[in-house]
Short mmCIF file of C-alpha atoms in Angstrom, two decimals:
data_model
loop_
_atom_site.label_atom_id
_atom_site.label_comp_id
_atom_site.label_asym_id
_atom_site.label_seq_id
_atom_site.Cartn_x
_atom_site.Cartn_y
_atom_site.Cartn_z
CA UNK A 2 0.27 -0.25 -0.23
CA UNK A 3 0.93 3.64 -1.06
CA UNK A 4 0.36 6.47 0.92
CA UNK A 5 1.04 10.42 -0.09
CA UNK A 6 2.72 12.64 2.44
CA UNK A 7 -0.61 14.36 3.97
CA UNK A 8 -2.44 10.82 4.95
CA UNK A 9 1.09 9.02 5.95
CA UNK A 10 1.79 12.24 8.28
CA UNK A 11 -1.89 11.48 10.00
CA UNK A 12 -1.40 7.82 10.79
CA UNK A 13 0.67 7.78 13.40
CA UNK A 14 -1.48 9.71 15.28
CA UNK A 15 -4.66 7.58 14.71
CA UNK A 16 -2.08 4.62 15.43
CA UNK A 17 -1.22 6.26 18.69
CA UNK A 18 1.58 3.84 19.45
CA UNK A 19 -0.32 0.80 18.58
CA UNK A 20 1.43 -2.16 17.03
CA UNK A 21 -0.37 -4.24 16.05
CA UNK A 22 -4.92 -4.89 16.20
CA UNK A 23 -6.88 -3.52 13.49
CA UNK A 24 -6.94 0.40 13.00
CA UNK A 25 -10.45 0.96 12.56
CA UNK A 26 -12.12 0.24 16.00
CA UNK A 27 -15.91 0.44 16.50
CA UNK A 28 -16.83 2.18 19.81
CA UNK A 29 -17.71 -0.57 22.32
CA UNK A 30 -16.56 -4.60 23.11
CA UNK A 31 -16.35 -7.38 20.48
CA UNK A 32 -18.62 -9.83 21.13
CA UNK A 33 -17.62 -12.64 22.41
CA UNK A 34 -16.73 -15.03 19.31
CA UNK A 35 -15.06 -12.59 17.25
CA UNK A 36 -11.72 -13.70 15.42
CA UNK A 37 -9.13 -12.29 17.01
CA UNK A 38 -7.34 -10.83 13.91
CA UNK A 39 -11.10 -8.48 14.81
CA UNK A 40 -9.98 -7.41 17.83
CA UNK A 41 -7.75 -4.84 19.29
CA UNK A 42 -5.33 -6.71 21.90
CA UNK A 43 -5.13 -3.13 23.73
CA UNK A 44 -9.14 -1.86 24.16
CA UNK A 45 -10.63 -5.32 23.39
CA UNK A 46 -13.47 -3.08 20.69
CA UNK A 47 -14.14 -4.48 17.31
CA UNK A 48 -12.60 -4.04 13.82
CA UNK A 49 -15.02 -1.57 12.28
CA UNK A 50 -17.01 -2.76 9.59
CA UNK A 51 -17.04 -1.45 5.84
CA UNK A 52 -20.28 -0.49 6.37
CA UNK A 53 -20.01 0.81 9.41
CA UNK A 54 -17.93 3.35 8.22
CA UNK A 55 -19.56 3.84 4.82
CA UNK A 56 -22.48 4.83 7.83
CA UNK A 57 -20.57 7.45 9.45
CA UNK A 58 -18.71 9.03 7.09
CA UNK A 59 -21.67 9.36 4.80
CA UNK A 60 -23.18 11.24 7.66
CA UNK A 61 -20.51 13.93 8.22
CA UNK A 62 -19.45 14.50 4.50
CA UNK A 63 -23.95 15.65 4.33
CA UNK A 64 -23.39 19.00 5.09
CA UNK A 65 -19.44 19.20 3.06
CA UNK A 66 -21.72 17.48 -0.23
CA UNK A 67 -24.64 19.80 -0.24
CA UNK A 68 -22.64 23.36 0.95
CA UNK A 69 -25.76 26.22 0.02
CA UNK A 70 -27.71 23.29 2.36
CA UNK A 71 -29.18 24.45 5.80
CA UNK A 72 -27.72 22.27 9.01
CA UNK A 73 -31.80 21.74 9.96
CA UNK A 74 -31.81 19.66 7.00
CA UNK A 75 -29.13 16.94 7.54
CA UNK A 76 -31.14 14.37 7.74
CA UNK A 77 -32.58 14.61 4.14
CA UNK A 78 -29.08 15.07 2.77
CA UNK A 79 -27.09 13.00 1.33
CA UNK A 80 -23.37 13.16 1.79
CA UNK A 81 -19.98 11.40 -0.41
CA UNK A 82 -19.22 7.98 -0.22
CA UNK A 83 -16.04 5.88 0.31
CA UNK A 84 -15.89 5.02 -2.98
CA UNK A 85 -16.68 8.72 -4.15
CA UNK A 86 -13.46 9.33 -2.33
CA UNK A 87 -11.15 6.16 -3.23
CA UNK A 88 -12.09 7.51 -6.73
CA UNK A 89 -11.95 11.28 -6.58
CA UNK A 90 -7.87 10.71 -6.57
CA UNK A 91 -8.09 8.76 -9.64
CA UNK A 92 -10.29 12.38 -11.06
CA UNK A 93 -7.54 14.15 -10.48
CA UNK A 94 -4.57 12.14 -11.71
CA UNK A 95 -6.28 11.99 -14.85
CA UNK A 96 -6.57 15.40 -15.09
CA UNK A 97 -2.88 15.97 -13.97
CA UNK A 98 -1.68 13.30 -16.81
CA UNK A 99 -1.23 10.15 -14.84
CA UNK A 100 -0.79 7.75 -17.52
CA UNK A 101 -3.84 4.91 -17.79
CA UNK A 102 -1.41 2.26 -16.89
CA UNK A 103 -0.79 4.04 -13.58
CA UNK A 104 -3.95 4.34 -13.24
CA UNK A 105 -5.20 0.81 -13.42
CA UNK A 106 -1.92 -0.20 -10.90
CA UNK A 107 -3.54 2.63 -8.28
CA UNK A 108 -7.41 1.38 -8.54
CA UNK A 109 -6.60 -2.23 -8.83
CA UNK A 110 -9.07 -2.49 -11.95
CA UNK A 111 -8.73 -4.84 -14.33
CA UNK A 112 -9.05 -3.23 -17.67
CA UNK A 113 -9.20 0.53 -19.04
CA UNK A 114 -13.22 -0.12 -19.47
CA UNK A 115 -14.13 -0.08 -15.34
CA UNK A 116 -11.11 2.63 -15.50
CA UNK A 117 -13.46 4.93 -17.67
CA UNK A 118 -16.09 6.51 -15.79
CA UNK A 119 -13.57 8.00 -13.08
CA UNK A 120 -10.54 8.66 -15.77
CA UNK A 121 -13.35 11.71 -17.16
CA UNK A 122 -11.09 15.07 -17.28
CA UNK A 123 -12.67 18.02 -16.42
CA UNK A 124 -13.21 21.18 -18.39
CA UNK A 125 -10.57 23.08 -16.92
CA UNK A 126 -8.52 20.10 -17.32
CA UNK A 127 -9.20 19.56 -20.52
CA UNK A 128 -8.50 23.62 -21.79
CA UNK A 129 -5.29 23.34 -19.46
CA UNK A 130 -3.86 19.93 -21.62
CA UNK A 131 -4.75 21.89 -24.82
CA UNK A 132 -2.53 24.51 -23.78
CA UNK A 133 0.01 23.98 -22.78
CA UNK A 134 1.16 21.66 -25.68
CA UNK A 135 -0.05 24.58 -28.27
CA UNK A 136 2.92 24.43 -30.25
CA UNK A 137 1.48 28.20 -31.05
CA UNK A 138 1.84 29.56 -27.67
CA UNK A 139 4.18 31.58 -26.28
CA UNK A 140 7.46 30.09 -23.92
CA UNK A 141 8.46 31.80 -20.56
CA UNK A 142 12.96 31.65 -21.96
#
């Protein structure tokens, strides 16, 4: 797994000195019978499920995803999904000219076709691409 510097700087805070056990934990003790790899040996709390992490993230991003909404309307809003978060990095990389093989490797998609929906540069990115490759444009000397 590869991390960019912002994530790498935050991980020590999240890990808080722990050397083993799951990283994202539930708020309560693990039920009896939970596999030991899914239990934090320090706290006894269980690994947070992807479904629950998705619910928490979606709820926490409702106002960010809807900047014109009132906090009073939060229950009626949709936030971002973890899937969207994961793939937004692919969109930004595509806009910045990352090659298709590298996008496939980062996303772990098997085909370009499955990558298409994320690697759609926006209007500004296309304009920047054209301008940077314009042979008639003045270049700084």
